[in-house]
């Protein structure tokens, strides 16, 4: 089985195995099949050679062995591998889950945001339609109520009207697309804060659940569920370990229990325990975050009440930041609800992979097997070895770490998930290691042990026992994930075989990202622009220079070209000049006033007319 096996051949094998399992009524994922192929190839019992190209017979044998293992539902090893694949493909930490939820929410709101930011309303009716879309966006973005809830829509519209009246729509439309989106986010936070404040005052709150109360009740319940599962795991792990230790002391008992797959059951329980510890840690983190947010929310609400009181008008600079703070805290509560739902689903779905324990070892069977066997818990084993410690002077070339001599002792990355490095390969047991005995640092990796004797034996030849652990992982492929041995088996198949590389079962070892910064252009630039690295370019320039030395430059003029020259003339631009040729003037002359007397005649036959001139002289006017 060549390690550089063509990717298309691997995919063909995986597809063939999946088809045969489906034909026999068992549906399996490609990731599970890929890991099973790896497990079968690694198992030395199957005698596949990774340094040789596979024959057609090898491929058919590989397919048949994988199908047989995948259909063996009574094997705890298969349940463990399924559990590992499920957890690896579905689990996400807090940051990843919240980031994914944010992307989902942005995708849901994208059509509404696009309609708002790209619209250019002209008339009043179009303005009102855009405003209603903003109301819908604010309601959907806050998650406080349904768009079909008339009362919730009215509350949102009223709150939005108080911070963004319709008369400001013209200003909003004139903004750029980026500024519009920012304004929409601001509106959503302000309206959410206003509605939360109104709910606290008893003036609204339609469709708003009491998330703090729900979380204060749900988180302890979820934590208790995980704790109960963990206690069951601990009990089974301790019992299986005691039974396996008894078989090593009594050959007759080994013959009796060798067919019960106790080791596989132990590995299944230990893996289930490891995953539950991760979920419990997340639940504890959620409880701490909720407790902190409850205090902040109550303090912010009280500050807002003191600021508002019964005032008619309030400065927006005082209350708007408080509304935004309430909105952000409420978003935190919503995030915790999402995380709690995720953790609950993961806990419930993981239980199916441990059901095989009750099938293989019912309570009455396990009780009968444990008769006369002393069962020790992990805590008891550690307490028994608390008084012992490795003597550093017994080792010349080994480095031992102790709490009083090592900084950040509790944060050291222990190999094999904290299990005894000696017991895994020699006894096939996952015994808890006690760091107080001493941590062996070998080739930049740290190892712990369950007893002082195990530490001394391992330190004599660490590479030998490390290889024994690798061989044990080849026999039981589920140990690769449980003991975090991915770096030992990266060579087998290319990571490209997985559909989702980011969630591949074979994860890289933990690394630390670091960066350094240097000044740009410390020294002045010394770039020679005439430099040529190409030898042939230098030859061309040399030939050109050699030819120029034997050339002369001539110039001549012909009848057709002697008048072709560039001429230029200068002229004076016209000036703006104006003259006045006419003057408007006026004068005032006396009005003529002349009267005639005697025109009608009189008693005498002769008419005598008298002319009287009353016109004023010119010099009098």
Coordinates of C-alpha atoms in Angstrom, one line a residue:
X1 CA 0.0 0.0 0.0
X2 CA 2.1 2.9 -1.3
X3 CA 2.0 6.1 0.8
X4 CA 1.9 8.0 -2.5
X5 CA -1.2 6.2 -3.7
X6 CA -3.1 8.1 -6.3
X7 CA -5.9 10.2 -4.8
X8 CA -8.4 9.0 -7.5
X9 CA -7.6 5.4 -6.5
X10 CA -8.3 6.2 -2.8
X11 CA -11.6 7.9 -3.7
X12 CA -12.6 4.9 -5.8
X13 CA -11.8 2.5 -2.9
X14 CA -13.9 4.7 -0.5
X15 CA -16.8 4.9 -2.9
X16 CA -16.7 1.1 -3.5
X17 CA -16.8 0.5 0.3
X18 CA -19.6 2.9 0.8
X19 CA -21.7 1.2 -2.0
X20 CA -21.2 -2.2 -0.5
X21 CA -22.2 -1.1 3.0
X22 CA -25.3 0.6 1.6
X23 CA -26.2 -2.5 -0.3
X24 CA -26.1 -4.4 3.0
X25 CA -28.3 -1.8 4.7
X26 CA -25.6 0.2 6.5
X27 CA -25.2 3.9 5.4
X28 CA -21.7 5.3 6.2
X29 CA -20.1 8.6 5.5
X30 CA -17.0 9.1 3.3
X31 CA -15.0 10.4 6.3
X32 CA -15.8 7.3 8.3
X33 CA -14.9 5.0 5.4
X34 CA -11.6 7.0 4.9
X35 CA -10.6 6.5 8.5
X36 CA -11.6 2.9 8.4
X37 CA -9.4 2.4 5.4
X38 CA -6.5 3.9 7.3
X39 CA -7.2 1.7 10.3
X40 CA -7.2 -1.5 8.2
X41 CA -4.0 -0.5 6.5
X42 CA -2.3 0.3 9.8
X43 CA -3.3 -2.9 11.5
X44 CA -0.2 -5.2 11.3
X45 CA -2.5 -8.2 11.4
X46 CA -3.6 -7.4 7.9
X47 CA -0.1 -7.3 6.6
X48 CA -0.4 -4.3 4.3
X49 CA 3.0 -2.8 3.4
X50 CA 2.9 1.0 3.1
X51 CA 6.2 1.1 1.1
X52 CA 4.8 -1.0 -1.8
X53 CA 2.3 -0.3 -4.6
X54 CA -0.9 -2.2 -4.0
X55 CA -2.0 -5.0 -6.3
X56 CA -5.6 -5.6 -7.4
X57 CA -5.7 -8.4 -4.9
X58 CA -4.6 -6.0 -2.1
X59 CA -7.3 -3.5 -3.1
X60 CA -10.0 -6.2 -3.0
X61 CA -8.8 -7.5 0.3
X62 CA -8.7 -3.9 1.7
X63 CA -12.3 -3.3 0.6
X64 CA -13.6 -6.6 2.1
X65 CA -11.8 -6.0 5.4
X66 CA -13.2 -2.5 5.6
X67 CA -16.8 -3.6 4.8
X68 CA -16.5 -6.3 7.4
X69 CA -15.4 -3.9 10.1
X70 CA -18.0 -1.3 9.2
X71 CA -20.8 -3.9 9.4
X72 CA -19.6 -5.3 12.8
X73 CA -21.9 -3.2 15.0
X74 CA -21.0 -5.3 18.1
X75 CA -17.4 -4.0 18.1
X76 CA -16.8 -1.1 20.5
X77 CA -13.9 0.0 18.3
X78 CA -16.3 0.9 15.5
X79 CA -18.5 2.9 17.9
X80 CA -15.4 4.8 19.0
X81 CA -14.4 5.6 15.5
X82 CA -17.9 6.7 14.6
X83 CA -17.9 8.9 17.8
X84 CA -14.6 10.5 16.8
X85 CA -15.8 11.2 13.2
X86 CA -19.1 12.7 14.4
X87 CA -17.4 14.9 17.0
X88 CA -14.7 16.0 14.6
X89 CA -17.2 16.9 11.8
X90 CA -19.8 18.6 14.0
X91 CA -18.0 20.2 17.0
X92 CA -17.0 23.9 16.9
X93 CA -15.7 26.1 19.7
X94 CA -17.4 29.2 20.9
X95 CA -15.7 31.6 18.4
X96 CA -16.2 29.3 15.4
X97 CA -19.9 28.7 16.2
X98 CA -20.7 32.4 16.8
X99 CA -18.8 33.4 13.6
X100 CA -20.7 30.9 11.6
X101 CA -24.0 32.1 13.1
X102 CA -23.1 35.7 12.2
X103 CA -22.5 34.7 8.6
X104 CA -25.9 32.8 8.5
X105 CA -27.7 35.9 9.9
X106 CA -26.0 38.2 7.4
X107 CA -27.0 35.9 4.6
X108 CA -30.7 35.9 5.8
X109 CA -30.7 39.7 6.0
X110 CA -28.8 40.3 2.8
X111 CA -31.9 40.5 0.5
X112 CA -33.6 43.0 2.8
X113 CA -30.4 45.1 3.1
X114 CA -30.0 45.1 -0.6
X115 CA -33.5 46.3 -1.2
X116 CA -33.1 49.2 1.2
X117 CA -29.6 50.3 0.1
X118 CA -30.2 50.0 -3.6
X119 CA -33.6 51.7 -3.7
X120 CA -34.0 55.2 -5.0
X121 CA -37.5 56.4 -4.1
X122 CA -38.8 59.5 -5.7
X123 CA -42.4 59.9 -4.5
X124 CA -43.9 59.8 -1.0
X125 CA -45.4 56.3 -1.5
X126 CA -42.0 54.8 -2.4
X127 CA -40.5 56.5 0.6
X128 CA -43.0 54.8 2.9
X129 CA -42.3 51.4 1.3
X130 CA -38.6 51.8 2.0
X131 CA -39.3 52.9 5.6
X132 CA -41.5 49.8 6.1
X133 CA -38.6 47.7 4.9
X134 CA -36.3 49.3 7.4
X135 CA -38.8 48.4 10.1
X136 CA -38.7 44.8 8.9
X137 CA -34.9 44.8 8.9
X138 CA -34.8 46.1 12.5
X139 CA -37.2 43.4 13.7
X140 CA -35.5 40.6 11.9
X141 CA -32.0 41.7 12.9
X142 CA -32.9 42.0 16.6
X143 CA -34.6 38.6 16.8
X144 CA -37.2 40.0 19.2
X145 CA -40.4 38.9 17.8
X146 CA -41.8 37.7 14.5
X147 CA -42.7 39.9 11.5
X148 CA -46.2 38.3 11.6
X149 CA -46.7 39.6 15.2
X150 CA -48.6 42.9 14.6
X151 CA -47.9 44.1 18.1
X152 CA -44.2 43.6 17.8
X153 CA -44.2 45.4 14.4
X154 CA -46.0 48.3 16.0
X155 CA -43.5 48.5 18.8
X156 CA -40.6 48.5 16.4
X157 CA -42.2 51.1 14.2
X158 CA -42.8 53.4 17.2
X159 CA -39.3 53.0 18.6
X160 CA -37.8 53.6 15.1
X161 CA -39.9 56.7 14.7
X162 CA -38.4 58.1 17.8
X163 CA -34.8 57.8 16.6
X164 CA -35.4 58.0 12.8
X165 CA -38.6 59.8 11.7
X166 CA -39.8 59.5 8.1
X167 CA -38.9 63.1 7.5
X168 CA -35.2 62.1 7.5
X169 CA -35.7 59.6 4.7
X170 CA -34.3 62.0 2.1
X171 CA -31.1 62.4 4.1
X172 CA -30.8 58.6 4.5
X173 CA -31.3 58.0 0.7
X174 CA -28.5 60.4 -0.1
X175 CA -25.9 58.3 1.9
X176 CA -23.5 55.9 0.3
X177 CA -24.2 52.1 0.4
X178 CA -21.7 51.5 3.2
X179 CA -23.0 54.3 5.3
X180 CA -26.6 53.1 4.8
X181 CA -25.6 49.7 6.1
X182 CA -23.9 51.2 9.1
X183 CA -27.0 53.3 9.8
X184 CA -29.2 50.2 9.6
X185 CA -27.1 48.5 12.2
X186 CA -27.3 51.5 14.5
X187 CA -31.1 51.7 14.1
X188 CA -31.4 48.0 15.0
X189 CA -29.3 48.4 18.2
X190 CA -31.1 51.5 19.3
X191 CA -34.6 50.1 18.7
X192 CA -33.6 46.9 20.5
X193 CA -32.4 48.9 23.5
X194 CA -35.6 51.0 23.5
X195 CA -37.8 47.9 23.4
X196 CA -35.9 46.2 26.2
X197 CA -36.2 49.3 28.3
X198 CA -39.9 49.6 27.6
X199 CA -40.3 45.9 28.5
X200 CA -38.6 46.5 31.8
X201 CA -40.9 49.5 32.5
X202 CA -44.0 47.4 31.6
X203 CA -44.9 49.3 28.5
X204 CA -44.3 46.7 25.8
X205 CA -42.1 43.8 25.0
X206 CA -44.3 41.7 22.8
X207 CA -42.4 38.6 21.5
X208 CA -39.4 39.2 23.9
X209 CA -38.5 36.2 25.9
X210 CA -36.8 36.4 29.3
X211 CA -33.5 35.1 28.1
X212 CA -31.6 35.6 31.4
X213 CA -34.1 33.5 33.3
X214 CA -34.1 30.8 30.7
X215 CA -30.3 30.6 30.7
X216 CA -30.2 30.6 34.5
X217 CA -32.4 27.5 34.5
X218 CA -31.1 25.7 31.4
X219 CA -27.4 25.9 31.9
X220 CA -27.3 24.2 35.3
X221 CA -29.6 21.5 33.8
X222 CA -27.3 21.0 30.9
X223 CA -24.3 20.9 33.2
X224 CA -26.0 18.3 35.4
X225 CA -26.7 16.1 32.4
X226 CA -23.1 16.2 31.3
X227 CA -21.9 15.5 34.8
X228 CA -24.1 12.5 35.1
X229 CA -22.7 11.1 31.8
X230 CA -19.2 11.8 33.0
X231 CA -19.8 10.0 36.3
X232 CA -21.0 7.0 34.4
X233 CA -18.0 7.1 32.2
X234 CA -15.6 7.3 35.1
X235 CA -17.3 4.4 36.8
X236 CA -17.1 2.2 33.7
X237 CA -13.5 3.3 33.0
X238 CA -12.4 2.4 36.5
X239 CA -14.2 -1.0 36.4
X240 CA -12.8 -1.9 32.9
X241 CA -9.3 -0.9 34.0
X242 CA -9.6 -3.1 37.2
X243 CA -10.7 -6.1 35.1
X244 CA -7.9 -5.6 32.6
X245 CA -5.3 -5.4 35.4
X246 CA -6.7 -8.6 37.0
X247 CA -6.3 -10.5 33.7
X248 CA -2.6 -9.6 33.7
X249 CA -2.1 -11.0 37.1
X250 CA -4.2 -14.2 36.6
X251 CA -3.6 -16.1 33.3
X252 CA -6.8 -18.1 33.8
X253 CA -8.8 -15.0 34.2
X254 CA -7.2 -13.6 31.0
X255 CA -8.5 -16.7 29.1
X256 CA -11.9 -16.0 30.5
X257 CA -12.1 -12.3 29.6
X258 CA -10.0 -12.2 26.4
X259 CA -13.0 -12.5 24.1
X260 CA -15.0 -9.7 25.8
X261 CA -13.2 -6.8 24.0
X262 CA -12.5 -5.1 27.3
X263 CA -9.8 -2.9 25.9
X264 CA -12.0 -1.7 23.0
X265 CA -14.7 -0.9 25.6
X266 CA -12.2 1.0 27.7
X267 CA -11.0 3.0 24.8
X268 CA -14.6 3.8 23.9
X269 CA -15.4 5.0 27.4
X270 CA -12.2 7.1 27.6
X271 CA -12.9 8.8 24.3
X272 CA -16.5 9.5 25.4
X273 CA -15.1 10.9 28.6
X274 CA -12.7 13.2 26.8
X275 CA -15.4 14.6 24.6
X276 CA -17.8 15.2 27.5
X277 CA -15.0 17.1 29.3
X278 CA -14.8 19.4 26.4
X279 CA -18.5 20.0 26.4
X280 CA -18.5 20.5 30.2
X281 CA -15.8 23.1 29.9
X282 CA -17.9 24.9 27.3
X283 CA -20.9 24.8 29.6
X284 CA -18.9 26.2 32.5
X285 CA -17.6 29.0 30.3
X286 CA -21.2 29.8 29.2
X287 CA -22.3 29.9 32.9
X288 CA -19.6 32.3 33.7
X289 CA -20.4 34.5 30.8
X290 CA -24.1 34.6 31.6
X291 CA -23.4 35.5 35.2
X292 CA -21.2 38.4 34.1
X293 CA -23.7 39.6 31.6
X294 CA -26.5 39.5 34.1
X295 CA -24.6 41.9 36.4
X296 CA -23.8 44.2 33.5
X297 CA -27.4 44.1 32.1
X298 CA -28.9 45.0 35.5
X299 CA -26.4 47.8 36.1
X300 CA -27.0 49.3 32.6
X301 CA -30.8 49.1 33.0
X302 CA -30.6 50.8 36.4
X303 CA -28.3 53.6 34.9
X304 CA -30.8 54.1 32.1
X305 CA -33.7 54.4 34.5
X306 CA -31.9 57.0 36.5
X307 CA -31.0 58.9 33.3
X308 CA -34.5 58.9 31.9
X309 CA -36.8 59.0 35.0
X310 CA -39.8 61.3 34.2
X311 CA -38.0 63.7 31.9
X312 CA -39.8 64.9 28.8
X313 CA -36.7 65.6 26.7
X314 CA -33.3 63.9 27.1
X315 CA -30.1 64.4 25.3
X316 CA -29.4 61.6 22.8
X317 CA -25.7 61.6 23.8
X318 CA -26.8 60.3 27.3
X319 CA -29.3 57.6 26.4
X320 CA -28.2 56.3 23.0
X321 CA -25.0 54.7 24.3
X322 CA -27.0 53.0 27.0
X323 CA -29.5 51.6 24.5
X324 CA -26.7 50.3 22.4
X325 CA -25.1 48.7 25.5
X326 CA -28.4 46.9 26.3
X327 CA -28.6 45.7 22.7
X328 CA -25.1 44.3 22.8
X329 CA -25.7 42.5 26.1
X330 CA -29.0 41.0 24.8
X331 CA -27.1 39.8 21.7
X332 CA -24.8 38.1 24.2
X333 CA -27.7 36.3 25.8
X334 CA -28.9 35.2 22.4
X335 CA -25.5 33.8 21.6
X336 CA -25.5 31.9 24.8
X337 CA -28.9 30.4 24.0
X338 CA -27.4 29.2 20.7
X339 CA -24.3 27.8 22.3
X340 CA -26.4 26.0 24.9
X341 CA -28.6 24.5 22.3
X342 CA -25.5 23.3 20.4
X343 CA -23.9 21.7 23.5
X344 CA -27.2 20.0 24.4
X345 CA -27.5 18.5 20.9
X346 CA -23.9 17.3 21.0
X347 CA -24.4 15.7 24.4
X348 CA -27.5 13.9 23.3
X349 CA -26.0 12.7 20.0
X350 CA -22.9 11.4 21.6
X351 CA -24.9 9.1 23.8
X352 CA -25.7 6.8 20.9
X353 CA -22.0 5.9 20.6
X354 CA -21.8 4.7 24.2
X355 CA -24.9 2.5 24.1
X356 CA -22.8 -0.5 23.1
X357 CA -21.5 -0.6 26.7
X358 CA -24.8 -1.7 28.0
X359 CA -25.2 -4.2 25.2
X360 CA -21.8 -5.9 25.8
X361 CA -21.7 -5.5 29.6
X362 CA -25.1 -5.4 31.2
X363 CA -25.1 -4.4 34.8
X364 CA -25.6 -8.0 36.1
X365 CA -22.8 -9.3 33.9
X366 CA -20.4 -6.6 35.0
X367 CA -21.2 -7.1 38.6
X368 CA -20.4 -10.8 38.4
X369 CA -17.1 -10.1 36.6
X370 CA -16.1 -7.6 39.3
X371 CA -16.5 -10.1 42.2
X372 CA -13.2 -10.2 44.1
X373 CA -11.7 -7.3 42.0
X374 CA -10.6 -4.1 43.7
X375 CA -11.8 -1.1 41.7
X376 CA -9.7 2.1 42.0
X377 CA -10.7 5.5 40.7
X378 CA -8.3 7.8 38.9
X379 CA -8.2 10.1 41.9
X380 CA -7.3 7.2 44.2
X381 CA -4.5 6.1 41.9
X382 CA -3.0 9.6 41.8
X383 CA -3.3 9.9 45.6
X384 CA -1.4 6.7 46.1
X385 CA 1.6 8.1 44.2
X386 CA 1.6 11.6 45.5
X387 CA 4.4 10.9 47.9
X388 CA 6.8 9.5 45.3
X389 CA 9.0 11.4 42.9
X390 CA 11.7 10.7 40.4
X391 CA 15.3 11.3 41.6
X392 CA 16.8 13.5 38.9
X393 CA 20.4 12.4 39.9
X394 CA 19.6 8.9 38.7
X395 CA 19.4 10.2 35.1
X396 CA 22.3 11.9 33.4
X397 CA 20.9 12.6 30.0
X398 CA 17.2 13.1 30.8
X399 CA 15.4 16.3 31.6
X400 CA 12.7 16.1 34.3
X401 CA 10.2 18.9 35.0
X402 CA 8.6 19.6 38.4
X403 CA 6.1 22.2 39.7
X404 CA 8.6 24.2 41.8
X405 CA 11.2 24.4 39.0
X406 CA 9.0 25.0 35.9
X407 CA 7.0 28.0 35.0
X408 CA 3.4 27.4 33.8
X409 CA 3.7 23.8 34.9
X410 CA 0.0 23.2 34.7
X411 CA -0.1 24.5 31.1
X412 CA 2.4 22.0 29.7
X413 CA 1.2 20.0 26.7
X414 CA 1.3 16.4 27.9
X415 CA 1.5 13.7 25.3
X416 CA -1.1 10.8 25.1
X417 CA -3.8 13.0 26.5
X418 CA -2.3 12.8 30.0
X419 CA -2.3 9.0 30.2
X420 CA 0.7 7.1 31.4
X421 CA 3.2 6.8 28.6
X422 CA 4.4 3.4 29.8
X423 CA 1.1 1.6 30.4
X424 CA -0.3 2.3 26.9
X425 CA 2.2 0.3 24.9
X426 CA 3.1 -2.4 27.6
X427 CA -0.2 -3.1 29.2
X428 CA -2.7 -1.6 26.7
X429 CA -4.2 0.5 29.5
X430 CA -5.1 4.2 29.7
X431 CA -4.0 4.9 33.3
X432 CA -4.0 8.5 34.5
X433 CA -0.6 10.0 34.7
X434 CA 0.6 11.9 37.9
X435 CA 2.6 15.0 37.0
X436 CA 3.8 15.2 40.6
X437 CA 6.0 12.1 40.0
X438 CA 7.9 14.1 37.4
X439 CA 7.4 15.0 33.8
X440 CA 9.9 13.6 31.3
X441 CA 10.9 16.0 28.5
X442 CA 12.2 14.0 25.6
X443 CA 12.7 15.5 22.2
X444 CA 10.7 18.6 23.1
X445 CA 7.7 16.4 24.2
X446 CA 6.4 15.9 27.7
X447 CA 5.4 12.5 29.2
X448 CA 3.7 11.6 32.5
X449 CA 3.5 8.3 34.3
X450 CA 1.2 6.5 36.7
X451 CA 4.0 5.3 39.0
X452 CA 7.7 6.0 39.8
X453 CA 8.6 2.5 38.5
X454 CA 6.9 3.1 35.2
X455 CA 8.8 6.4 34.9
X456 CA 12.1 4.8 35.5
X457 CA 11.5 2.0 33.0
X458 CA 10.3 4.4 30.3
X459 CA 13.2 6.8 30.8
X460 CA 15.7 4.0 30.2
X461 CA 14.7 3.9 26.5
X462 CA 12.0 6.4 25.6
X463 CA 12.1 5.8 21.9
X464 CA 11.5 2.1 22.4
X465 CA 8.3 2.7 24.4
X466 CA 7.2 5.5 22.1
X467 CA 7.3 3.1 19.2
X468 CA 5.4 0.5 21.3
X469 CA 2.7 3.1 21.7
X470 CA 2.6 3.7 18.0
X471 CA 2.3 -0.1 17.3
X472 CA -0.5 -0.2 19.8
X473 CA -2.3 2.6 17.9
X474 CA -1.9 0.6 14.7
X475 CA -3.7 -2.3 16.3
X476 CA -6.4 0.0 17.7
X477 CA -6.9 2.9 15.3
X478 CA -9.2 4.7 17.7
X479 CA -6.1 5.5 19.8
X480 CA -4.8 7.8 17.1
X481 CA -7.5 10.3 18.1
X482 CA -7.7 9.5 21.8
X483 CA -3.9 9.7 22.4
X484 CA -3.5 12.6 19.9
X485 CA -1.0 10.7 17.7
X486 CA -1.9 12.4 14.4
X487 CA 1.7 13.5 13.8
X488 CA 2.8 9.9 13.8
X489 CA 0.5 8.9 10.9
X490 CA 0.3 11.9 8.6
X491 CA 2.4 10.1 6.0
X492 CA -0.2 7.5 5.2
X493 CA -2.8 9.3 3.1
X494 CA -2.9 12.8 1.7
X495 CA -5.2 15.1 3.5
X496 CA -7.0 16.0 0.2
X497 CA -9.1 12.8 0.5
X498 CA -11.4 14.5 2.9
X499 CA -14.3 16.5 1.6
X500 CA -13.9 19.1 4.3
X501 CA -10.3 19.8 4.9
X502 CA -10.9 22.2 7.7
X503 CA -12.7 19.5 9.6
X504 CA -10.5 16.6 8.7
X505 CA -10.2 13.9 11.3
X506 CA -6.4 14.0 10.9
X507 CA -5.6 17.3 12.5
X508 CA -2.3 19.0 12.5
X509 CA -0.3 19.2 15.7
X510 CA -0.7 22.4 17.6
X511 CA 1.6 25.3 16.5
X512 CA 2.1 28.8 17.7
X513 CA 1.8 31.7 15.3
X514 CA 4.5 34.4 15.8
X515 CA 5.5 37.5 13.9
X516 CA 8.3 40.0 13.8
X517 CA 8.4 43.5 12.5
X518 CA 11.4 45.3 11.0
X519 CA 11.9 48.8 9.7
X520 CA 11.4 49.3 6.0
X521 CA 14.4 50.5 4.0
X522 CA 16.8 51.1 6.9
X523 CA 19.6 52.0 4.5
X524 CA 19.3 54.4 1.5
X525 CA 18.5 52.6 -1.7
X526 CA 21.5 51.5 -3.8
X527 CA 19.8 50.3 -6.9
X528 CA 21.9 50.5 -10.0
X529 CA 19.4 51.1 -12.8
X530 CA 22.0 50.3 -15.5
X531 CA 22.7 46.9 -14.0
X532 CA 21.9 43.9 -16.3
X533 CA 21.9 40.3 -15.1
X534 CA 21.5 38.9 -18.6
X535 CA 24.8 38.2 -20.2
X536 CA 23.3 38.4 -23.7
X537 CA 21.9 41.8 -23.0
X538 CA 25.3 43.0 -22.0
X539 CA 26.7 41.6 -25.2
X540 CA 24.1 43.5 -27.3
X541 CA 25.0 46.7 -25.5
X542 CA 28.7 46.1 -26.2
X543 CA 28.1 45.5 -29.9
X544 CA 26.0 48.6 -30.1
X545 CA 28.7 50.7 -28.5
X546 CA 31.3 49.2 -30.8
X547 CA 29.3 50.0 -33.9
X548 CA 28.6 53.6 -32.8
X549 CA 32.3 54.3 -32.6
X550 CA 32.6 53.7 -36.3
X551 CA 29.5 55.7 -37.3
X552 CA 29.0 59.4 -38.1
X553 CA 25.9 61.4 -37.8
X554 CA 25.0 63.3 -41.1
X555 CA 22.2 65.8 -41.8
X556 CA 21.0 67.3 -45.1
X557 CA 18.2 69.4 -46.4
X558 CA 16.1 68.9 -49.5
X559 CA 13.8 71.1 -51.6
X560 CA 10.8 69.5 -50.0
X561 CA 12.0 69.8 -46.4
X562 CA 13.7 73.1 -46.2
X563 CA 10.5 75.0 -45.5
X564 CA 9.3 72.5 -42.9
X565 CA 10.3 74.1 -39.8
X566 CA 8.4 75.1 -36.7
X567 CA 7.7 78.8 -36.5
X568 CA 5.9 80.9 -33.9
X569 CA 4.7 84.5 -33.8
X570 CA 3.5 86.7 -31.1
X571 CA 0.6 89.1 -31.4
X572 CA -1.1 91.5 -29.1
X573 CA -4.5 90.3 -28.0
X574 CA -7.4 92.8 -28.4
X575 CA -8.1 94.9 -25.4
X576 CA -11.5 95.6 -23.8
X577 CA -12.1 99.3 -24.4
X578 CA -15.3 101.3 -24.1
X579 CA -16.2 104.9 -25.0
X580 CA -19.2 107.1 -24.3
X581 CA -20.8 109.0 -27.3
X582 CA -24.1 110.2 -25.9
X583 CA -25.3 111.8 -22.7
X584 CA -28.9 111.8 -21.6
X585 CA -30.0 115.2 -20.1
X586 CA -33.2 117.0 -19.4
X587 CA -34.4 120.6 -18.7
X588 CA -37.5 122.2 -17.2
X589 CA -39.2 125.1 -19.1
X590 CA -42.1 127.3 -18.0
X591 CA -45.6 126.2 -19.1
X592 CA -47.2 128.8 -21.3
X593 CA -50.4 130.4 -19.8
X594 CA -52.1 132.8 -22.2
X595 CA -55.7 134.0 -21.7
X596 CA -58.0 135.9 -24.2
X597 CA -60.8 138.2 -23.1
X598 CA -63.8 139.6 -25.0
X599 CA -64.3 136.8 -27.5
X600 CA -68.0 136.5 -26.7
X601 CA -68.7 140.1 -27.6
X602 CA -70.6 142.6 -25.7
X603 CA -73.2 145.4 -25.9
X604 CA -71.2 147.3 -28.5
X605 CA -71.4 146.1 -32.1
X606 CA -67.6 145.9 -32.3
X607 CA -65.8 143.1 -30.5
X608 CA -62.8 144.1 -28.5
X609 CA -60.4 141.2 -27.6
X610 CA -57.8 141.5 -24.9
X611 CA -54.8 139.0 -24.8
X612 CA -53.3 138.4 -21.4
X613 CA -49.9 136.5 -21.2
X614 CA -49.3 135.1 -17.7
X615 CA -46.4 132.8 -18.7
X616 CA -43.5 133.0 -16.2
X617 CA -40.1 134.0 -17.3
X618 CA -37.5 131.3 -17.9
X619 CA -35.1 132.6 -15.3
X620 CA -37.9 132.3 -12.6
X621 CA -38.2 128.5 -13.0

